[in-house]
Coordinates of C-alpha atoms in Angstrom, one line a residue:
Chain A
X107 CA -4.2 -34.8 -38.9
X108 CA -4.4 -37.1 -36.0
X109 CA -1.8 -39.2 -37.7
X110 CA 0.3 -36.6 -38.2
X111 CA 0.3 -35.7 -34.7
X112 CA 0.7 -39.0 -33.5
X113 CA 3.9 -39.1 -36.0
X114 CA 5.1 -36.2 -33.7
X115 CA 4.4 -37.2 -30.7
X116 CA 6.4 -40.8 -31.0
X117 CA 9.1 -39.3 -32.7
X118 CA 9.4 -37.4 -29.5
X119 CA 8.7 -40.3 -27.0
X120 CA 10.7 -42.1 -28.8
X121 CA 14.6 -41.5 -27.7
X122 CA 13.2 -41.3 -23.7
X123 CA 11.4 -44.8 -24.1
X124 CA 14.2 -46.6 -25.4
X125 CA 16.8 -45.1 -22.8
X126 CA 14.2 -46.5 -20.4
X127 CA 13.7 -50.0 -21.8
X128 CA 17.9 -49.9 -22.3
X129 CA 17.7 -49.3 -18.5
X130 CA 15.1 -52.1 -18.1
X131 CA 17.0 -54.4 -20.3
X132 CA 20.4 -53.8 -18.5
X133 CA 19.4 -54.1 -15.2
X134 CA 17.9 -57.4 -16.3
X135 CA 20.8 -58.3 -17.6
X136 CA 22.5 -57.7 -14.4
X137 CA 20.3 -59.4 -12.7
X138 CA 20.6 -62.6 -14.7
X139 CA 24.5 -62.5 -14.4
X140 CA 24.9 -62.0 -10.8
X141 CA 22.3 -64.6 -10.2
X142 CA 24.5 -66.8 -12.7
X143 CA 27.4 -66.4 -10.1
X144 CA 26.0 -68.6 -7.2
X145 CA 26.9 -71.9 -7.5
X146 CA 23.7 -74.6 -6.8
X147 CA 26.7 -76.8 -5.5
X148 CA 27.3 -74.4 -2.8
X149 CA 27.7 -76.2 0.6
X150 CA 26.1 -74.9 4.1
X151 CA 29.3 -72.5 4.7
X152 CA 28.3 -70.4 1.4
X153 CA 24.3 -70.6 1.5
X154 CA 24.0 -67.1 3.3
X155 CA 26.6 -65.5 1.1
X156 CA 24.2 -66.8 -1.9
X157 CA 21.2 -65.4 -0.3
X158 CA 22.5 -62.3 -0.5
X159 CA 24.0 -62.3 -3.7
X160 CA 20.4 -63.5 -5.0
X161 CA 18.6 -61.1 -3.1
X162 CA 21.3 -58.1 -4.2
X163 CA 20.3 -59.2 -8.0
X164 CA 16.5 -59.2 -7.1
X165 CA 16.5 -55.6 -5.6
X166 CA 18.6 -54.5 -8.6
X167 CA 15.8 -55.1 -10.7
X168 CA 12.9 -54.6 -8.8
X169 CA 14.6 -50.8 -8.6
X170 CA 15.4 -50.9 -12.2
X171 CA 12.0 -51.5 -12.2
X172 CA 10.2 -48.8 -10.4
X173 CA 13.0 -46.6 -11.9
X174 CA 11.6 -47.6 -15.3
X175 CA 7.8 -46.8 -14.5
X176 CA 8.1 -44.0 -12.9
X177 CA 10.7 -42.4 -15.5
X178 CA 8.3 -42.9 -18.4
X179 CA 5.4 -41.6 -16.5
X180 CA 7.6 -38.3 -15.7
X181 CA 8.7 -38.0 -19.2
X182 CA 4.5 -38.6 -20.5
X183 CA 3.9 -35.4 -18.2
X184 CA 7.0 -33.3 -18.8
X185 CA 6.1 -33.5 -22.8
X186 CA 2.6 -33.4 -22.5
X187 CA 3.8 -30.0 -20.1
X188 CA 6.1 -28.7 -22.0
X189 CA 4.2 -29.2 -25.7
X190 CA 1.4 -27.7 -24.4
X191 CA 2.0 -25.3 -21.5
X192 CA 5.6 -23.6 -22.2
X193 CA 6.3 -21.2 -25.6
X194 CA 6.3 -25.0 -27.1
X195 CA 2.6 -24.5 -26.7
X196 CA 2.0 -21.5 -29.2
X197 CA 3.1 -23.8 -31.9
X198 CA 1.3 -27.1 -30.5
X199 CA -2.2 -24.7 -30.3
X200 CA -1.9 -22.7 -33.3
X201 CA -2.0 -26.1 -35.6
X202 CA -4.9 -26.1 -37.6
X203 CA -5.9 -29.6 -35.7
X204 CA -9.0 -29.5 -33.2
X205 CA -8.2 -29.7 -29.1
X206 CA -9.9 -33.1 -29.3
X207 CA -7.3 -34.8 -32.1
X208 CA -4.5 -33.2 -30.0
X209 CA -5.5 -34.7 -26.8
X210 CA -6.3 -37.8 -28.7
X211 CA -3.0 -38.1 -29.9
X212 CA -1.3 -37.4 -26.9
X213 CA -3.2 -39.6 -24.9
X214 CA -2.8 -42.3 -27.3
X215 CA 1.3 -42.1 -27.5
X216 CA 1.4 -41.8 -24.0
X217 CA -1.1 -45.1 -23.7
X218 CA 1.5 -46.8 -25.8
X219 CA 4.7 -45.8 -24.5
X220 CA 3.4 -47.0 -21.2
X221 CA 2.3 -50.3 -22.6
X222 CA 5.3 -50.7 -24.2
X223 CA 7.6 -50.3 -21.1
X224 CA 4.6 -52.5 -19.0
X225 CA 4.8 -55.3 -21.9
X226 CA 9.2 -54.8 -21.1
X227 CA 8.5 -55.4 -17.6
X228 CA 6.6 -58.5 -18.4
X229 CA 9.5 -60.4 -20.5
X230 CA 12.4 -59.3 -18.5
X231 CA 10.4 -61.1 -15.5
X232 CA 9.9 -64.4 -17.8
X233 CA 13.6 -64.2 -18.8
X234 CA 14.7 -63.9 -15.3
X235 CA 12.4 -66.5 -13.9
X236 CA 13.5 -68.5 -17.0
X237 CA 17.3 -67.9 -16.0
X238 CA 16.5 -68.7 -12.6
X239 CA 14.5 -72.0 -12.9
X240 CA 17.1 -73.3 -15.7
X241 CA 20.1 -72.3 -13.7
X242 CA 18.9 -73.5 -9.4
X243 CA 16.7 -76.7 -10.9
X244 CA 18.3 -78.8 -13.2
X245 CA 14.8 -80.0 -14.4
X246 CA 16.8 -83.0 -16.4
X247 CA 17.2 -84.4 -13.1
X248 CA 13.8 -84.8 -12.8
X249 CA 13.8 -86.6 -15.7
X250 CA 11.7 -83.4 -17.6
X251 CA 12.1 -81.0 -20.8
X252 CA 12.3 -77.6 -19.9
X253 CA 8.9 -77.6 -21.7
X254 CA 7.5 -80.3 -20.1
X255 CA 8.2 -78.8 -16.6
X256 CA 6.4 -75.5 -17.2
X257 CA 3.7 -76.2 -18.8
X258 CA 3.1 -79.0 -15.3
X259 CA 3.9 -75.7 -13.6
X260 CA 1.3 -73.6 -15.1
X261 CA -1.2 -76.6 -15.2
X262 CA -0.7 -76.9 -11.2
X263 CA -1.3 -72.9 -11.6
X264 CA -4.8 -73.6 -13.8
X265 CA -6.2 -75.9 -11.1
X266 CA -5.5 -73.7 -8.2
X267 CA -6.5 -70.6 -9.9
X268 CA -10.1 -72.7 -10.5
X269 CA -10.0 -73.4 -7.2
X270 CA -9.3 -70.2 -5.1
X271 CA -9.9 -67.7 -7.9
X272 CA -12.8 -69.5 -9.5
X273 CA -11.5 -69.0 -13.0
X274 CA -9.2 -70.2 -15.0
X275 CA -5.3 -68.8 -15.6
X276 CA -6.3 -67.7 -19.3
X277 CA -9.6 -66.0 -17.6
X278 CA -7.6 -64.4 -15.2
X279 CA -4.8 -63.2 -17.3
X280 CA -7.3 -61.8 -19.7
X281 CA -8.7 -60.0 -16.9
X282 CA -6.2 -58.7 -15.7
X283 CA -4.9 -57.5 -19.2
X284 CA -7.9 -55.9 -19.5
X285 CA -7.4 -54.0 -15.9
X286 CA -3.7 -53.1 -16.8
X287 CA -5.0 -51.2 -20.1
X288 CA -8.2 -49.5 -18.4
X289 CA -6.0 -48.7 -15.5
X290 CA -3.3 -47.0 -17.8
X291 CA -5.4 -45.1 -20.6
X292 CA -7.3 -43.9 -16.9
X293 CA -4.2 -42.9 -15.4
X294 CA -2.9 -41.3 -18.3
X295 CA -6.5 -39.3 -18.7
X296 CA -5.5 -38.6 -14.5
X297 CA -2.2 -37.4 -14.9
X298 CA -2.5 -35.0 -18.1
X299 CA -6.0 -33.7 -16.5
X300 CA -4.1 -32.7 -13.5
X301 CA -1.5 -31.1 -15.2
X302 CA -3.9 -29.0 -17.0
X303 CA -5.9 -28.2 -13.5
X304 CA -2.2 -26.4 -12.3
X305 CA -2.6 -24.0 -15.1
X306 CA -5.1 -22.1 -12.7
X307 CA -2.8 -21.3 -10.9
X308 CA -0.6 -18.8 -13.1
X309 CA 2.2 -18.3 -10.9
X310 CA 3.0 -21.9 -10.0
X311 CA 1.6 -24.1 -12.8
X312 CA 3.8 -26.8 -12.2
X313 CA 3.3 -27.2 -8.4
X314 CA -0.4 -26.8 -8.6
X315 CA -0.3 -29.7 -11.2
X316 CA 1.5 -32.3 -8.4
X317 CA -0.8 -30.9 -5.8
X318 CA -4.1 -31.8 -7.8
X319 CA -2.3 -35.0 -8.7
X320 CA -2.2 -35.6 -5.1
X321 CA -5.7 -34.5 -4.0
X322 CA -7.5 -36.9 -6.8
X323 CA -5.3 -39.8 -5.8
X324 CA -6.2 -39.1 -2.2
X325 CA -9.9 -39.0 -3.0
X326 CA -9.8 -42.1 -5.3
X327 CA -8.2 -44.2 -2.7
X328 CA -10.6 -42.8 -0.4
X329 CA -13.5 -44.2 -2.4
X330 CA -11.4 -47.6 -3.2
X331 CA -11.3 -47.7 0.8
X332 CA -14.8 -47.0 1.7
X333 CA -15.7 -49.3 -1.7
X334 CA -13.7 -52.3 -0.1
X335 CA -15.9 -52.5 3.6
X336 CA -18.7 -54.1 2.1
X337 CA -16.4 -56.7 1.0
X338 CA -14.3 -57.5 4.4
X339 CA -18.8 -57.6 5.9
X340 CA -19.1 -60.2 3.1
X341 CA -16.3 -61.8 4.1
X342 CA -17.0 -62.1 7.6
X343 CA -20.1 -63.3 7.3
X344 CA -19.3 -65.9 5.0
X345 CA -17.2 -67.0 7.3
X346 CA -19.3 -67.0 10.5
X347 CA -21.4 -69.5 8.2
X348 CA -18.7 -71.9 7.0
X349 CA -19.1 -70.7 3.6
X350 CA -16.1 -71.2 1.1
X351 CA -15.7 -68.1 -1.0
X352 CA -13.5 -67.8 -4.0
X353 CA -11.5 -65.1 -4.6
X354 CA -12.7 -63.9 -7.5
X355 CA -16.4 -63.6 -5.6
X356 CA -14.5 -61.7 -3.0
X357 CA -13.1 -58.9 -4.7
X358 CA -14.5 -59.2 -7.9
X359 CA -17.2 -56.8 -7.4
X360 CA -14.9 -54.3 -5.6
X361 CA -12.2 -54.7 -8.8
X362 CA -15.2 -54.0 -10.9
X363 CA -16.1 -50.6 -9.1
X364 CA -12.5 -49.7 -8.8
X365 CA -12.5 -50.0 -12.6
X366 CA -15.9 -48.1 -13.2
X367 CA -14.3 -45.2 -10.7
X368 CA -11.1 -45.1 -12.7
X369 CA -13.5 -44.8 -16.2
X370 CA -15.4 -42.6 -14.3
X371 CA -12.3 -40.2 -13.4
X372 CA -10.8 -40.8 -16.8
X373 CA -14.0 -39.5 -18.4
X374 CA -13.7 -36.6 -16.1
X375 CA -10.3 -35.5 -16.2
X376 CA -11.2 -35.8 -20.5
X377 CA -13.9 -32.8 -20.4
X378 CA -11.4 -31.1 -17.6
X379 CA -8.8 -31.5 -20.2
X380 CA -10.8 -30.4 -22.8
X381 CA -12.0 -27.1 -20.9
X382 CA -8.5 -26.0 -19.7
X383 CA -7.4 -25.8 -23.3
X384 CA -10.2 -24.8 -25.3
X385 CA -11.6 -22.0 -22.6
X386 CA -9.0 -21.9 -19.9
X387 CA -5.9 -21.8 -21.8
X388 CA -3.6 -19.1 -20.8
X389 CA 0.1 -19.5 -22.1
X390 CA 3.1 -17.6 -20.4
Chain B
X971 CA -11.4 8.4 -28.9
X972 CA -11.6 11.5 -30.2
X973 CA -8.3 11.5 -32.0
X974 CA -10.3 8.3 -33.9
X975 CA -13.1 10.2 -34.7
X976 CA -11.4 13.1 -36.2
X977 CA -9.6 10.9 -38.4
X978 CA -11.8 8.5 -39.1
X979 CA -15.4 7.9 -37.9
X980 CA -15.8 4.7 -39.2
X981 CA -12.7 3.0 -37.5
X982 CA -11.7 1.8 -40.9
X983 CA -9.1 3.3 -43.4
X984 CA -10.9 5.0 -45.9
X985 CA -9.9 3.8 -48.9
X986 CA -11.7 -0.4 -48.3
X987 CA -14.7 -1.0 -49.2
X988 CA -17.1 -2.2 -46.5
X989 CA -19.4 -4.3 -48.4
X990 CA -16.6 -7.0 -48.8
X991 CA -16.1 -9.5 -46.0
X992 CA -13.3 -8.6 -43.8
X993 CA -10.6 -10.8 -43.2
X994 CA -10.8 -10.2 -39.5
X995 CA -13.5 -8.9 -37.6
X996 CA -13.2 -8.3 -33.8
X997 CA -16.3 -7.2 -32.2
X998 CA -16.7 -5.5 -28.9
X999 CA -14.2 -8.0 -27.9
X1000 CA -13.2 -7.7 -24.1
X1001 CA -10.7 -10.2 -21.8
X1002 CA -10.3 -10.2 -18.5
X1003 CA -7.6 -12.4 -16.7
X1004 CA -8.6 -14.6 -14.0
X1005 CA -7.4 -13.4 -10.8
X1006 CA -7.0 -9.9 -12.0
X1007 CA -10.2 -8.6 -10.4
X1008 CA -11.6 -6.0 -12.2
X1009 CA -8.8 -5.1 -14.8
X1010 CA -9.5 -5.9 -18.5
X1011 CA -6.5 -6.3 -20.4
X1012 CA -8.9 -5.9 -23.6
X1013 CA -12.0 -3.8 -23.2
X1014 CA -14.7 -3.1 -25.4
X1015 CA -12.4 -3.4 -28.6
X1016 CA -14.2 -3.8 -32.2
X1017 CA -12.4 -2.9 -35.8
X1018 CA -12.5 -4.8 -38.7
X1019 CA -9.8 -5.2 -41.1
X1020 CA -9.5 -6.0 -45.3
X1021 CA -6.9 -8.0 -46.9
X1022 CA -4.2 -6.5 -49.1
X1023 CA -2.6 -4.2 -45.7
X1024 CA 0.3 -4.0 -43.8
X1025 CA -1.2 -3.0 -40.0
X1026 CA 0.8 -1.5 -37.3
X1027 CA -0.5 -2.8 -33.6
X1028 CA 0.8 -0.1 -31.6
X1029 CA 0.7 0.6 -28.2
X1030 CA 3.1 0.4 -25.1
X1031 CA 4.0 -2.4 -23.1
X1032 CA 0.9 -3.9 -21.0
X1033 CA -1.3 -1.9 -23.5
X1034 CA -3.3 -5.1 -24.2
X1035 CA -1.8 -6.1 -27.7
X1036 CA -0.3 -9.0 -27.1
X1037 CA -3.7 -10.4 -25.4
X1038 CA -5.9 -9.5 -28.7
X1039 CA -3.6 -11.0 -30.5
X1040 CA -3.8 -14.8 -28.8
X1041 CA -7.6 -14.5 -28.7
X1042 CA -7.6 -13.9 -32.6
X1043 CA -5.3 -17.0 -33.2
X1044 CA -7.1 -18.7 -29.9
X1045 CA -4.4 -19.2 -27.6
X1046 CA -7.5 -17.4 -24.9
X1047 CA -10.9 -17.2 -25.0
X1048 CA -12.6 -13.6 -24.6
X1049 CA -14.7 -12.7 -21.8
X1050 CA -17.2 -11.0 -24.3
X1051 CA -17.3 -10.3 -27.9
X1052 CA -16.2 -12.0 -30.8
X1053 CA -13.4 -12.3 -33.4
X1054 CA -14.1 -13.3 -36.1
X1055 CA -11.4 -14.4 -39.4
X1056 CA -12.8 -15.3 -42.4
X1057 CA -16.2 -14.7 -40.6
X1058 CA -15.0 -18.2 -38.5
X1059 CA -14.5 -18.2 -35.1
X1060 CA -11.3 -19.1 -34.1
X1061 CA -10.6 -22.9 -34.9
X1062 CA -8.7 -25.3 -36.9
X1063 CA -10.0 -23.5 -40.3
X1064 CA -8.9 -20.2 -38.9
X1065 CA -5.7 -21.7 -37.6
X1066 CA -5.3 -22.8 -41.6
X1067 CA -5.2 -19.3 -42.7
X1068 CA -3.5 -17.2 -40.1
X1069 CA 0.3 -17.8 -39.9
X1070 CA 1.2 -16.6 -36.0
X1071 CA 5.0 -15.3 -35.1
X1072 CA 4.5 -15.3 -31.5
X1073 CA 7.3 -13.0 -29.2
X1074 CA 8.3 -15.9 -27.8
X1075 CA 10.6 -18.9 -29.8
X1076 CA 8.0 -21.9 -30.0
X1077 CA 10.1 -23.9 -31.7
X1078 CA 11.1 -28.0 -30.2
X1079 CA 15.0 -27.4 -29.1
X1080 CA 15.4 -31.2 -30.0
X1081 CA 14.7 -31.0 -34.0
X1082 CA 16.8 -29.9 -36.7
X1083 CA 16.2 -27.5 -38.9
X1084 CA 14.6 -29.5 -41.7
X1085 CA 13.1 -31.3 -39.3
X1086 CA 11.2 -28.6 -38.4
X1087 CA 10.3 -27.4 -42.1
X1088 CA 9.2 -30.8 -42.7
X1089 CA 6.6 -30.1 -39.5
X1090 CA 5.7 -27.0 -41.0
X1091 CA 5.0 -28.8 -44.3
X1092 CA 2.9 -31.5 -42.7
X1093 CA 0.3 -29.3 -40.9
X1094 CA 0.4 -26.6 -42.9
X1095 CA -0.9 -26.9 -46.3
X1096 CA -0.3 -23.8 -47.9
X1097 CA 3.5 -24.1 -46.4
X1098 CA 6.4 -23.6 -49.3
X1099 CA 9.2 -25.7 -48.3
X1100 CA 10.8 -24.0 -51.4
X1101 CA 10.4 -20.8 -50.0
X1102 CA 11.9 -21.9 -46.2
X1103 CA 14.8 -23.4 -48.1
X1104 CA 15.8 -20.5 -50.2
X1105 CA 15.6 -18.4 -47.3
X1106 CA 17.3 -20.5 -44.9
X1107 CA 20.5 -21.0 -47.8
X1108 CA 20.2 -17.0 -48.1
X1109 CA 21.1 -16.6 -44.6
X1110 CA 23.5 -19.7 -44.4
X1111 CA 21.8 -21.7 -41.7
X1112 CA 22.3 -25.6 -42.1
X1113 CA 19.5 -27.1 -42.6
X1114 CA 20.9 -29.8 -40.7
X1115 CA 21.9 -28.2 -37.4
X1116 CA 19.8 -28.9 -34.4
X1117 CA 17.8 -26.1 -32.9
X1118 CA 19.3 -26.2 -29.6
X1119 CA 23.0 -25.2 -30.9
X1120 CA 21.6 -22.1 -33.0
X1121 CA 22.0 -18.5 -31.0
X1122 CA 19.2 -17.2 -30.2
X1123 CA 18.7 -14.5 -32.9
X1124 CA 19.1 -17.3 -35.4
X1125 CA 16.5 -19.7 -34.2
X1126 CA 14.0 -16.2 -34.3
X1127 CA 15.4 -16.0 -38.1
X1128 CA 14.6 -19.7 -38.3
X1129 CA 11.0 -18.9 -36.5
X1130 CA 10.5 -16.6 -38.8
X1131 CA 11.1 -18.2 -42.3
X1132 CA 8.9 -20.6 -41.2
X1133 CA 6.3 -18.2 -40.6
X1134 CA 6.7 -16.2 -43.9
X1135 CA 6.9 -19.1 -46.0
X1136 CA 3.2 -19.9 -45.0
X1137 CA 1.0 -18.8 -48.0
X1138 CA -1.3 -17.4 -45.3
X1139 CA -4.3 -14.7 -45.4
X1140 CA -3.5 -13.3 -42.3
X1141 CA -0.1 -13.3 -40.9
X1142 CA 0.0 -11.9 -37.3
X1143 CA 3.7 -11.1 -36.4
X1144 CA 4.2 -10.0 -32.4
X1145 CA 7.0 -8.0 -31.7
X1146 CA 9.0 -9.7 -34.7
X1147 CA 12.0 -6.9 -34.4
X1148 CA 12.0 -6.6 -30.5
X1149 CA 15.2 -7.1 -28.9
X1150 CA 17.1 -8.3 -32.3
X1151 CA 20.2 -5.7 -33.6
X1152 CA 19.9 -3.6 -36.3
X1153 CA 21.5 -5.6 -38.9
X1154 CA 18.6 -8.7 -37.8
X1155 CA 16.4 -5.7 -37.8
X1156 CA 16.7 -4.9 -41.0
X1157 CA 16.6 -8.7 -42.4
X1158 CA 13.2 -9.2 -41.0
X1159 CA 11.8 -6.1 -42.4
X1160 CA 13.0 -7.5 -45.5
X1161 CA 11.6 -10.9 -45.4
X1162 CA 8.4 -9.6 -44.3
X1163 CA 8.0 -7.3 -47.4
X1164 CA 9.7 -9.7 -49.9
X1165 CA 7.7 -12.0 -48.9
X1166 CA 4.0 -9.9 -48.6
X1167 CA 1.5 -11.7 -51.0
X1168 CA -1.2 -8.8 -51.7
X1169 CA -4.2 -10.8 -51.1
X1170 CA -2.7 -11.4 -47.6
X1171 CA -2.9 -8.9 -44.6
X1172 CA 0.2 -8.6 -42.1
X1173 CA -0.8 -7.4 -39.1
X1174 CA 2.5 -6.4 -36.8
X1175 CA 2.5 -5.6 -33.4
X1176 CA 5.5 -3.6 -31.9
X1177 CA 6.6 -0.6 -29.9
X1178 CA 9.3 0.5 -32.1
X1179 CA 7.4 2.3 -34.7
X1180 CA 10.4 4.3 -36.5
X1181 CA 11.7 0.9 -37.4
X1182 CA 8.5 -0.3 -39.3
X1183 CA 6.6 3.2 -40.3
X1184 CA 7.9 3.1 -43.9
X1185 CA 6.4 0.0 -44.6
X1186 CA 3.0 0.4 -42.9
X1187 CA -0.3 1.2 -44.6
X1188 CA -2.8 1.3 -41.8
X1189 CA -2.3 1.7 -37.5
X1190 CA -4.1 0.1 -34.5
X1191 CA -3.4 2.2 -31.8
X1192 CA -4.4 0.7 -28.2
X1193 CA -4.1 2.5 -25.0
X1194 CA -5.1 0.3 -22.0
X1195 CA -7.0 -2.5 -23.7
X1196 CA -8.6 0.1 -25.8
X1197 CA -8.9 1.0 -29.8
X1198 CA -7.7 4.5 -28.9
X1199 CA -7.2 4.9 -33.0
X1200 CA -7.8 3.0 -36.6
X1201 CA -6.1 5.1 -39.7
X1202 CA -4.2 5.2 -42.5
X1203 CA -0.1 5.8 -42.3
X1204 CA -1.2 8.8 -45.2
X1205 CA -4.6 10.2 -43.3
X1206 CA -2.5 10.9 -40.2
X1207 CA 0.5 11.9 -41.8
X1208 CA -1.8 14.5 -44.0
X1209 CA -3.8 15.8 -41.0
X1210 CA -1.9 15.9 -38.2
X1211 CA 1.5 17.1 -40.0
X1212 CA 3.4 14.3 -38.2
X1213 CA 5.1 11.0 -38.7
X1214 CA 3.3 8.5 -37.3
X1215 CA 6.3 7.8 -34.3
X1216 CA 6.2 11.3 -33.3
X1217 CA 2.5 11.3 -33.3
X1218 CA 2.9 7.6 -31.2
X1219 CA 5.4 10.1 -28.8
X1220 CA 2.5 12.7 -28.2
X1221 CA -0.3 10.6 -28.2
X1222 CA 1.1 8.3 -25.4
X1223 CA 3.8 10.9 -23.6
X1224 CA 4.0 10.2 -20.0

């Protein structure tokens, strides 16, 4: 059954998710071609004129961007809402599937729309940093491949990551691959847990869901502030006796917490979940 | 409670046997909403009923039916007391067996028609997609056209082919003829008979008892979240001299 409902759920994802990776693509797009129209050659007289061009193209996408994120994350809550919460919801809890293999499958669409438009995020940046390097440094003058010249880039990147971060570009890409999926199957854990905490209050369901939305971010960024002192003591001291820290030794600890708070919260918001629908539910 | 001990002391219709299992069972069941102090919308209610019957819910608005009928298919949880179908709490199994019409259209405005029947089909695995297609081509609806371009009474046609093509034990149908014209009326009357399996029990809820007395064997009469009676269509007919709606109309005259 969980495949079934999982069927379901994409099929309704679906048609949102691409209009938002269209968006993503297109504004990349954009991006690319206005930043094709400035001219390298460009003497003195033009340079500001460029600058703004090239910042114009860069704030198109970075609000193509944030557009993109935060659609997908309103359209993850307005299904999970409206499957569950409106008259949709006497159909969606009448299935003969168990609360747990509904929430799984929710969660689990959601988790992989969200990496899906993250993973879109990710290439449109390479293509336009691709665009960008190819079309402002000619790297045949320096006598390189395209090749050749990023993989000196990301070899200069390697040896400075070792040296502030203390780990290597690989570690720290897998680490922070690792904190991008924790971080997302936690925040979509968050955001369908506070959607179900609204449904206590019957009259205004959906405002009660953005105020506990608002109230757990507040507390988890309370305890991700009050989590990061001991670090900035750590750091002080370290530096009152000459000691080099790395990055990593800095605010590795903290990132791990933050990560055990967000599991923590997930794990929560789970049984929260859970409780709203199996002994809380109360449809319109 | 005294008009349900004169008729029948045993809160059952007389003619089903009490040593079989019955397909629902509602003991002492009580709700109470939160926020809504003291008030129970379901108090203290317990009956049991056998397969092979159409039931009347009756009772006027607010009277508690609608809430006993989400706690039997587990859309809420009761306060107290227990339903039981199949002698299972409600749950995935339960779900399996009771095909729900609710008063509201639950259906995703997005999907087409056969779209939807194939949803039907996919959960439901006593669903006839045989069935929901000769219905559907009896009453002309495309099977292609999206939800959200059918009228209103259509998509509660729609809702309820779906719902009657189920081969279900218990099919729990709330308000199914509210607020539709006669001709509609009459069509959903129609399926509901043609379609009656006689193992099955349909259990209707509704306030507009003239409509659906014909076709009734047994009444659930609820009076502020109460079991104010449990007969037969024929025991009250016989002993009070009256159909049941004009027995409804002095039972609950205001």
């Amino acid at each position: 059954m969980l495949g079934k409902l999982m069927k379901y759920e994409w099929r309704g994802m679906r048609t949102p998710l691409i209009i938002m990776l269209c968006i993503l693509a297109g504004t990349t797009l954009l991006t690319c071609g206005i930043m094709l129209t400035i001219n390298p050659e460009y003497d003195d007289v033009l340079v500001g004129f460029s600058m703004l061009t090239a910042m114009f193209s860069f704030l198109l996408y970075y609000f193509g961007l944030i557009g993109c994120i935060i659609g997908i994350t309103v359209i993850i809550a307005v299904r999970f809402y409206k499957t569950c919460y409106t008259d949709q919801g006497y159909l969606t809890h009448t299935l003969p599937v168990s609360t747990v293999q509904l929430l799984a499958a929710k969660t689990i669409t959601a988790v992989l729309s969200y990496l899906l438009v993250l993973a879109g995020v990710v290439i449109t940046i390479v293509v336009i940093v691709l665009v960008g390097t190819s079309h402002f440094l000619n790297v045949g003058d320096f006598g390189y491949t395209m090749q050749e010249a990023l993989s000196e880039v990301f070899g200069g990147m390697n040896d400075l990551m070792i040296i502030y971060w203390g780990m290597s570009f690989g570690e720290y890409m897998l680490w922070m691959l690792l904190m991008i999926v924790i971080e997302c199957v936690a925040g979509i854990f968050k955001l369908f847990g506070c959607i179900s905490l609204g449904q206590l209050y019957a009259k205004h369901r959906i405002l009660g869901a953005i105020l506990a939305y608002f109230v757990l971010n507040i507390v988890q960024n309370m305890i991700a502030y009050l989590s990061i002192l001991p670090t900035f003591a750590h750091i002080i001291s370290a530096a009152e006796y000459g000691n080099e820290l790395t990055m990593m030794s800095v605010f590795g600890p903290n990132a791990i917490f933050t990560l055990l708070t967000s599991v923590a919260i997930a794990v929560a918001m789970y049984f929260v979940n859970l409780h709203m629908m199996t002994k809380r539910l109360n449809l319109e | 409670m005294n008009e349900q001990n004169t008729i029948n002391q045993t809160g059952m219709p007389e003619n089903n046997s009490m040593t079989v299992m019955p397909l629902l069972q509602v003991n002492d069941l009580c709700k109470r909403y939160p926020g809504a102090g003291s008030y129970m919308a379901v108090y203290h209610m317990s009956f049991s009923i056998p397969r092979g019957r159409i039931i009347g819910l009756l009772g006027p608005n607010g009277c508690g039916k609608s809430t006993l009928i989400k706690m039997v298919n587990g859309l809420l949880a009761p306060t107290s007391g227990a339903v039981y179908i199949n002698g299972m709490v409600p749950g995935p199994e339960t779900k399996m067996v009771i095909s729900y019409l609710p008063e509201r259209t639950y259906l995703d405005n997005s999907m087409k028609v056969c779209q939807m029947i194939d949803y039907f089909c996919d959960f439901y695995t006593n669903f006839s997609k045989e069935k929901a297609y000769y219905m559907l081509g009896a009453l002309g609806i495309d099977l292609n056209a999206r939800l959200k371009t059918l009228s209103k009474g259509t998509k509660e046609k729609v809702q309820l082919i779906l719902v009657m093509s189920r081969e279900a034990d218990l099919y729990i149908l709330d308000e199914p003829i509210a607020g539709v014209d006669p001709a509609a009326r009459d069509y959903i009357l129609r399926a509901i008979i043609s379609n009656y399996n006689p193992n099955a029990t349909i259990l209707l809820s509704t306030h507009l008892i003239s409509d659906i007395e014909n076709v009734l064997d047994d009444v659930i009469f609820m009076k502020n979240g109460s079991l104010m009676l449990h007969a037969s269509v024929d025991s009250i007919r016989s002993q009070t001299g009256k159909s049941v709606d004009a027995y409804f109309r002095e039972v609950y005259a205001c």
